[in-house]
mmCIF file of C-alpha atoms in Angstrom:
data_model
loop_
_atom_site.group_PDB
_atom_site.id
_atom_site.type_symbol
_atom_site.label_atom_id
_atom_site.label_comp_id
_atom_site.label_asym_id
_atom_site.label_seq_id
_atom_site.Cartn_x
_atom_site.Cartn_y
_atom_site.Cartn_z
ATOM 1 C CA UNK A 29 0.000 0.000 0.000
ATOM 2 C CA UNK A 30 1.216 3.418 -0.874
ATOM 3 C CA UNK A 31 -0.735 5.588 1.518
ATOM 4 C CA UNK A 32 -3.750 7.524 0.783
ATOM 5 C CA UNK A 33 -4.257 8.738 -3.081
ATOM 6 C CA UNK A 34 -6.395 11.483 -4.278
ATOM 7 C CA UNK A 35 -7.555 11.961 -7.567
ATOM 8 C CA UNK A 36 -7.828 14.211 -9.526
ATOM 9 C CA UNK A 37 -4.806 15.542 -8.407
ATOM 10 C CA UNK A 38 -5.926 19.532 -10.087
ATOM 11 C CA UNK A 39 -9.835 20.174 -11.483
ATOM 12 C CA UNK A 40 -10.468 23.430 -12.953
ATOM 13 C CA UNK A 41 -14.212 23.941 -13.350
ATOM 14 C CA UNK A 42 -16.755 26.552 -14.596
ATOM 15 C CA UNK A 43 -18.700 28.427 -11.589
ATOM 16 C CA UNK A 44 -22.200 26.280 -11.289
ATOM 17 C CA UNK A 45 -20.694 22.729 -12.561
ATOM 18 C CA UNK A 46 -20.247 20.134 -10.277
ATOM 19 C CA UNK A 47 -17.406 18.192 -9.378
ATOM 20 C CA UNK A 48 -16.514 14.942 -7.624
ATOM 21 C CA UNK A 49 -13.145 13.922 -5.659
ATOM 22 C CA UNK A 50 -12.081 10.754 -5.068
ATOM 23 C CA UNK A 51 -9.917 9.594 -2.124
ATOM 24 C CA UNK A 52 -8.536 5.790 -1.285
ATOM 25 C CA UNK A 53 -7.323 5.330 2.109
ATOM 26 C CA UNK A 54 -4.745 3.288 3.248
ATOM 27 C CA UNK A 55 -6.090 0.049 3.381
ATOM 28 C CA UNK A 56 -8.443 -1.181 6.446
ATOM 29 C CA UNK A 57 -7.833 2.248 7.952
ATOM 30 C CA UNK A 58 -11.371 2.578 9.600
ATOM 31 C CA UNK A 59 -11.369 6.354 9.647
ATOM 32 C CA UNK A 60 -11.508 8.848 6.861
ATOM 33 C CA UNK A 61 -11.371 12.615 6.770
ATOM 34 C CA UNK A 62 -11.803 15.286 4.525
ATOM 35 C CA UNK A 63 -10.401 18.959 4.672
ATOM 36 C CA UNK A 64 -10.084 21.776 2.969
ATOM 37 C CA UNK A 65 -6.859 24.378 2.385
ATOM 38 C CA UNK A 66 -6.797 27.495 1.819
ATOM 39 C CA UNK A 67 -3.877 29.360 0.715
ATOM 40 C CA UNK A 68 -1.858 30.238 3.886
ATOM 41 C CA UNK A 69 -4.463 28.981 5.950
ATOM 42 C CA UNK A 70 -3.559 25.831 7.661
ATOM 43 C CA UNK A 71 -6.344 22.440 6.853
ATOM 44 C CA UNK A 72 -9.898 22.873 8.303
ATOM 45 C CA UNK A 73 -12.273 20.321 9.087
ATOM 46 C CA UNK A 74 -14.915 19.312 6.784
ATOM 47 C CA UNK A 75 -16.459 15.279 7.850
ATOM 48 C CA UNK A 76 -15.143 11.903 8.818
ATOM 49 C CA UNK A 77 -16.100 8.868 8.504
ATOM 50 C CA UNK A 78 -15.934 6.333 10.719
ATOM 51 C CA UNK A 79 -15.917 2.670 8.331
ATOM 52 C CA UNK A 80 -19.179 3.470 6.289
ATOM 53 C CA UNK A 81 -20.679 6.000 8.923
ATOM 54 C CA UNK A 82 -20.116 9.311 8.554
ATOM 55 C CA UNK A 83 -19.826 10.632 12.140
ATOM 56 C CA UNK A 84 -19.580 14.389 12.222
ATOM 57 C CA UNK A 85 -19.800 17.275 9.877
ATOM 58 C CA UNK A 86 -18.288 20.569 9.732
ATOM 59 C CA UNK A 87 -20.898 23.766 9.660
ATOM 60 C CA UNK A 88 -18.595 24.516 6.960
ATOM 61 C CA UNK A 89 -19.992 21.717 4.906
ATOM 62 C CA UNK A 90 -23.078 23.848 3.418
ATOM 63 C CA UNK A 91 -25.746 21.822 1.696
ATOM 64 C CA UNK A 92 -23.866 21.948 -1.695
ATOM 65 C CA UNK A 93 -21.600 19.455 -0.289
ATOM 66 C CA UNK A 94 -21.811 15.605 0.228
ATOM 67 C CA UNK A 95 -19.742 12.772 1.146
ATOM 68 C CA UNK A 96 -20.283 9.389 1.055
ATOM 69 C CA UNK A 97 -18.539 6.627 2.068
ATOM 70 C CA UNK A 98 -20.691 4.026 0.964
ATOM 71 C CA UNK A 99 -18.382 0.445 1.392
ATOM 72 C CA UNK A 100 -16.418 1.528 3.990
ATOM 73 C CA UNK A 101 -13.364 1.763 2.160
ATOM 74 C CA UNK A 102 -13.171 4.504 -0.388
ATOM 75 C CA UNK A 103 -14.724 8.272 -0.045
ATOM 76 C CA UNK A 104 -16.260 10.678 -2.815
ATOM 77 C CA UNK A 105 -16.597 14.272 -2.315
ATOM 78 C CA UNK A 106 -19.226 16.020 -3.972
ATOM 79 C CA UNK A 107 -19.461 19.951 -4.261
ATOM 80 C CA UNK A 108 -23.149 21.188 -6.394
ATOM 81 C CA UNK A 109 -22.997 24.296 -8.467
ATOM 82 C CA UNK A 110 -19.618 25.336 -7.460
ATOM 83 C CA UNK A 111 -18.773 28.797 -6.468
ATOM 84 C CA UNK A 112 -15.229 31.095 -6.530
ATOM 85 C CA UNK A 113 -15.583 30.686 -2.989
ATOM 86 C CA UNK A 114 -15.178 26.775 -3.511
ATOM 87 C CA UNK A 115 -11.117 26.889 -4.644
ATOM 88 C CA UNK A 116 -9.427 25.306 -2.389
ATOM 89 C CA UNK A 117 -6.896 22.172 -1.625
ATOM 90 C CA UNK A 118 -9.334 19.597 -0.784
ATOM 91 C CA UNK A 119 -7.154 17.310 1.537
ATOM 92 C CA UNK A 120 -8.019 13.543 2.864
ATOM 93 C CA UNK A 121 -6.711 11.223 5.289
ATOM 94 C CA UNK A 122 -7.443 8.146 6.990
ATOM 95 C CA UNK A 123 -6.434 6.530 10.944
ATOM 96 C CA UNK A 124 -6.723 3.487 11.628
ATOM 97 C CA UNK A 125 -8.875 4.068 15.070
ATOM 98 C CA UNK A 126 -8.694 1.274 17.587
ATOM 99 C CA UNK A 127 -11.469 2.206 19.493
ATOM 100 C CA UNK A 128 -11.597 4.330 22.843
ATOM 101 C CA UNK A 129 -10.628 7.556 23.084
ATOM 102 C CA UNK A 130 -6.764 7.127 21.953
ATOM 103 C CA UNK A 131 -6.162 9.063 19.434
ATOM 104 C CA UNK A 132 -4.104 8.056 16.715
ATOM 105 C CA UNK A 133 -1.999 8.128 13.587
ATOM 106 C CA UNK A 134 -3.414 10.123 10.527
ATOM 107 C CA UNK A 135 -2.139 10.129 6.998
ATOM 108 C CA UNK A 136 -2.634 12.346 4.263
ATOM 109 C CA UNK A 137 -3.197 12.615 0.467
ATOM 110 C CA UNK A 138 -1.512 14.851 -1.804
ATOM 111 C CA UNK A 139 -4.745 16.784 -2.277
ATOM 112 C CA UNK A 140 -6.837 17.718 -4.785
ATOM 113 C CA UNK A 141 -6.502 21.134 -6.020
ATOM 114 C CA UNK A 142 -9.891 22.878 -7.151
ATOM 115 C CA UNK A 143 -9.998 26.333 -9.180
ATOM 116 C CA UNK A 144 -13.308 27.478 -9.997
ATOM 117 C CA UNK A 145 -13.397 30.162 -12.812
ATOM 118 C CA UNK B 10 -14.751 23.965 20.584
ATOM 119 C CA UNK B 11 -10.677 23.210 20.344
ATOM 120 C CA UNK B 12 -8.427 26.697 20.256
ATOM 121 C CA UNK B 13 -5.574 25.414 18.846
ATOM 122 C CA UNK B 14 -2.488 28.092 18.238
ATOM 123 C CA UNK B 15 1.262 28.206 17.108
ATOM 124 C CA UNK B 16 4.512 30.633 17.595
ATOM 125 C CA UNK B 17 5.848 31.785 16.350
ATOM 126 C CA UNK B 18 3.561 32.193 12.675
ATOM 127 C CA UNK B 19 7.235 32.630 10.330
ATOM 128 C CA UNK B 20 10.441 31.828 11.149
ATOM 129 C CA UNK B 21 13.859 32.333 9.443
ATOM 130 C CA UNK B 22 17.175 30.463 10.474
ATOM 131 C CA UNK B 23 20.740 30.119 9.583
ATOM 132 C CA UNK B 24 21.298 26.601 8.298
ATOM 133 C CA UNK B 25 22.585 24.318 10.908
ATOM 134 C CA UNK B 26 20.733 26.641 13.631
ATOM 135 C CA UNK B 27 18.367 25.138 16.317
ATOM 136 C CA UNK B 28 14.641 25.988 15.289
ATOM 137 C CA UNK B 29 11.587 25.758 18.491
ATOM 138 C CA UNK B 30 7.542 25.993 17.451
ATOM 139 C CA UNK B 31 4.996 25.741 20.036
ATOM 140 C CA UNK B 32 1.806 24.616 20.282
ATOM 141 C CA UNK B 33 -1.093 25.563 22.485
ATOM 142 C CA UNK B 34 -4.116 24.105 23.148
ATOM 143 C CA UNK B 35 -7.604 24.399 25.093
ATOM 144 C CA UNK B 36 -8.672 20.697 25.166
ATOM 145 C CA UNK B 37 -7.990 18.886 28.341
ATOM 146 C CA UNK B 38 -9.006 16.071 26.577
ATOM 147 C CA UNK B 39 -6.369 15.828 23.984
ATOM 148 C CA UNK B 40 -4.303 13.012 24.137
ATOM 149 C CA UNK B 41 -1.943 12.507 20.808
ATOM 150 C CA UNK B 42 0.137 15.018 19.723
ATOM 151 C CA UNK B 43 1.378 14.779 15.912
ATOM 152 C CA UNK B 44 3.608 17.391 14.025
ATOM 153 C CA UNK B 45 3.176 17.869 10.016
ATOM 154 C CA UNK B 46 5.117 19.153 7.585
ATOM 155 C CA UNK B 47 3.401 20.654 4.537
ATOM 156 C CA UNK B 48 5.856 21.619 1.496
ATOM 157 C CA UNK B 49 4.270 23.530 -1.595
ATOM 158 C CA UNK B 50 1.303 21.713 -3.252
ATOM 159 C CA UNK B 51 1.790 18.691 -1.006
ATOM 160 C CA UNK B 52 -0.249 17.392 1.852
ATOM 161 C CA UNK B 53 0.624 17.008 5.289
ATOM 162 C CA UNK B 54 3.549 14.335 6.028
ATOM 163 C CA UNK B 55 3.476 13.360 9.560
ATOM 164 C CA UNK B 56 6.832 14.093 11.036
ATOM 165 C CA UNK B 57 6.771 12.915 14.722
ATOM 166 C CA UNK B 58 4.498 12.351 17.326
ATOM 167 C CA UNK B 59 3.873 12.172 20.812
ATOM 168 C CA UNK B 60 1.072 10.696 23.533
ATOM 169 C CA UNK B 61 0.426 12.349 26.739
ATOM 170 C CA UNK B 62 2.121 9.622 29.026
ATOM 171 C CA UNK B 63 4.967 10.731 27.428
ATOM 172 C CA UNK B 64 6.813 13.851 28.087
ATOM 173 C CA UNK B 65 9.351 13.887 25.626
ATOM 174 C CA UNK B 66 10.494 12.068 22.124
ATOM 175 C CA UNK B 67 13.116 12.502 19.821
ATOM 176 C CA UNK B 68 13.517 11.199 16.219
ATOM 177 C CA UNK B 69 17.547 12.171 14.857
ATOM 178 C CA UNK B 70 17.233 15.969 14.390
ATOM 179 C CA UNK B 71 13.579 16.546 15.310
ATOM 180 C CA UNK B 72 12.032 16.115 18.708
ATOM 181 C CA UNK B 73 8.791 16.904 20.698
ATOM 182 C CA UNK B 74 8.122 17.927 23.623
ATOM 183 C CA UNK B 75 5.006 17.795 25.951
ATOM 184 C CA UNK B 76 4.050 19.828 28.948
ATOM 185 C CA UNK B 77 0.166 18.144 29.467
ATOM 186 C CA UNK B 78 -0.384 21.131 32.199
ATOM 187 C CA UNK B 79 0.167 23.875 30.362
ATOM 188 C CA UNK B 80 -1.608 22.273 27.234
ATOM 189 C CA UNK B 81 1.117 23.039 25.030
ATOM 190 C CA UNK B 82 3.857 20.780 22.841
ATOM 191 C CA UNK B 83 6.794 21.943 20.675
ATOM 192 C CA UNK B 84 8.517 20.634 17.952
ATOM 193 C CA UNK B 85 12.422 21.207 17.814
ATOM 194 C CA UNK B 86 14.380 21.030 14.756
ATOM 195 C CA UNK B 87 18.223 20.844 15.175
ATOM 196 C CA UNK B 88 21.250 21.343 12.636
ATOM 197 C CA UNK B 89 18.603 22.735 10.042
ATOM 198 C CA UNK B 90 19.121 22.292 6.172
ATOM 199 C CA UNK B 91 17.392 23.893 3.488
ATOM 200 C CA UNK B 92 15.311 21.186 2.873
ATOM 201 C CA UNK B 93 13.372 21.567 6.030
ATOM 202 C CA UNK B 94 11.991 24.655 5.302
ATOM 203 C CA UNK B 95 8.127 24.597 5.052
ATOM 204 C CA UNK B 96 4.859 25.197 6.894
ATOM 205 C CA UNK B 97 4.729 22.795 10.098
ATOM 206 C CA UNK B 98 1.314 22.271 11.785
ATOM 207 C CA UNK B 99 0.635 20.534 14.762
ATOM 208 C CA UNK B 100 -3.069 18.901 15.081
ATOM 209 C CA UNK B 101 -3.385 18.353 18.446
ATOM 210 C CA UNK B 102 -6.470 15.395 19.433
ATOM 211 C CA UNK B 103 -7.991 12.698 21.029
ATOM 212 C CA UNK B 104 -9.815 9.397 19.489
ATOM 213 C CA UNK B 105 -12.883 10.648 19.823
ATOM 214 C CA UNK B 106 -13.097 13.358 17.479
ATOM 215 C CA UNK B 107 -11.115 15.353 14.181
ATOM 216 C CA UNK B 108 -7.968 16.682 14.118
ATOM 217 C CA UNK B 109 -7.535 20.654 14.380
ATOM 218 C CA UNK B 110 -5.495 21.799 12.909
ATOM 219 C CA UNK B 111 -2.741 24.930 14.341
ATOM 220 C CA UNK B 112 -2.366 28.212 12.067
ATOM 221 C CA UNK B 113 0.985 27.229 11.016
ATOM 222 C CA UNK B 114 4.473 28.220 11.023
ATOM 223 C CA UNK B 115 6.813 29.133 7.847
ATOM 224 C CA UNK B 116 10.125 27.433 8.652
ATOM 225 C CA UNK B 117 12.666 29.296 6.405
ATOM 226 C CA UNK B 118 16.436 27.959 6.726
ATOM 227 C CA UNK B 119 18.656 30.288 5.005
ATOM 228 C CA UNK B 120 21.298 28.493 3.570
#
């Protein structure tokens, strides 16, 4: 296994398309998170999974966003009728969580870039 | 919710100078304690780690350190190169929720 992967790795889209992201964790890593970078701004928060359950979601996660996570295994993030407002670094990881409240190891993806013109 | 802050925000060294970032935090509850290091159009690599039984840990030139009272960590970098310089964030946490993320520090080693 090579770690998580992200793809696309860039997306340039027109303002009002849609777009999908794809991320693969490292494999049986139970837990899977998505954030999103700004420039100079350090990663923020969006959801995580938790195996096929998505467990908490960021306010910043307006209703033009979704995630799914529907096997347990890989993640898709979807963004409806993108806005300027939407370019970002969308980031994921995944932890392998053991239970409890030990926290633990997370590993990241290269990112996917997103410019919306 | 988590207040999570670093210091200094930049930071320029001589190479083969000592570098020190700190992290501060408002969680009690946190209990792991990773560094990252984010280089241009990357994502975060974790660098080193700690737990809170642990006050101290050291990986060849990089190191953490914990003080659980204060609720703050730092990362140490020693003998720096060039190729260290880039944003480090710590993401202070427990297991039972996300990682947040610190406003970052811009590690410059001046070569």
């Amino acid at each position: 296994d090579t770690g998580v992967s992200q793809n696309p790795r860039h997306k340039i889209t027109k303002r009002g398309q849609n777009v999908t992201f794809r991320c693969d964790p490292i494999s049986e890593h139970n837990r899977l998170y998505w954030y999103r970078q700004t420039l100079g701004q350090g990663p923020e928060f969006l959801t995580y999974f938790q195996n096929e359950a998505q467990l908490e979601k960021s306010r910043l996660l307006s209703d033009r966003f979704s995630a799914e996570r529907p096997k347990g295994s890989f993640s898709t993030l979807e963004i409806q009728r993108t806005e300027q407002g939407d370019s970002a670094m969308y980031l994921c990881a995944s932890s392998a969580h053991t239970g409890g409240i030990r926290g633990t190891e997370a590993f990241f993806g290269q990112g996917t870039r997103l410019t919306v013109v | 919710g988590e207040n999570v802050e670093q210091h200094p925000s930049t930071l320029s060294v001589q190479e083969g100078d000592s570098a020190v970032i700190k992290c501060t935090y408002s969680d009690s509850a946190s209990n792991y304690f990773p560094w990252y290091k984010q280089e241009l159009g990357k994502g975060p690599q974790l660098i080193i780690d700690i737990r809170s039984n642990v006050g101290e840990k050291k990986d060849q030139r990089i190191a953490v350190t914990l003080n659980k009272t204060a609720k703050h960590f730092s990362l140490h970098i020693t003998e720096t190169q060039p190729e260290d310089s880039a944003v480090y964030f710590c993401a202070p946490t427990s297991g039972t929720y996300k990682y947040i993320f610190g406003t970052g520090t811009r590690l410059k080693v001046l070569a």
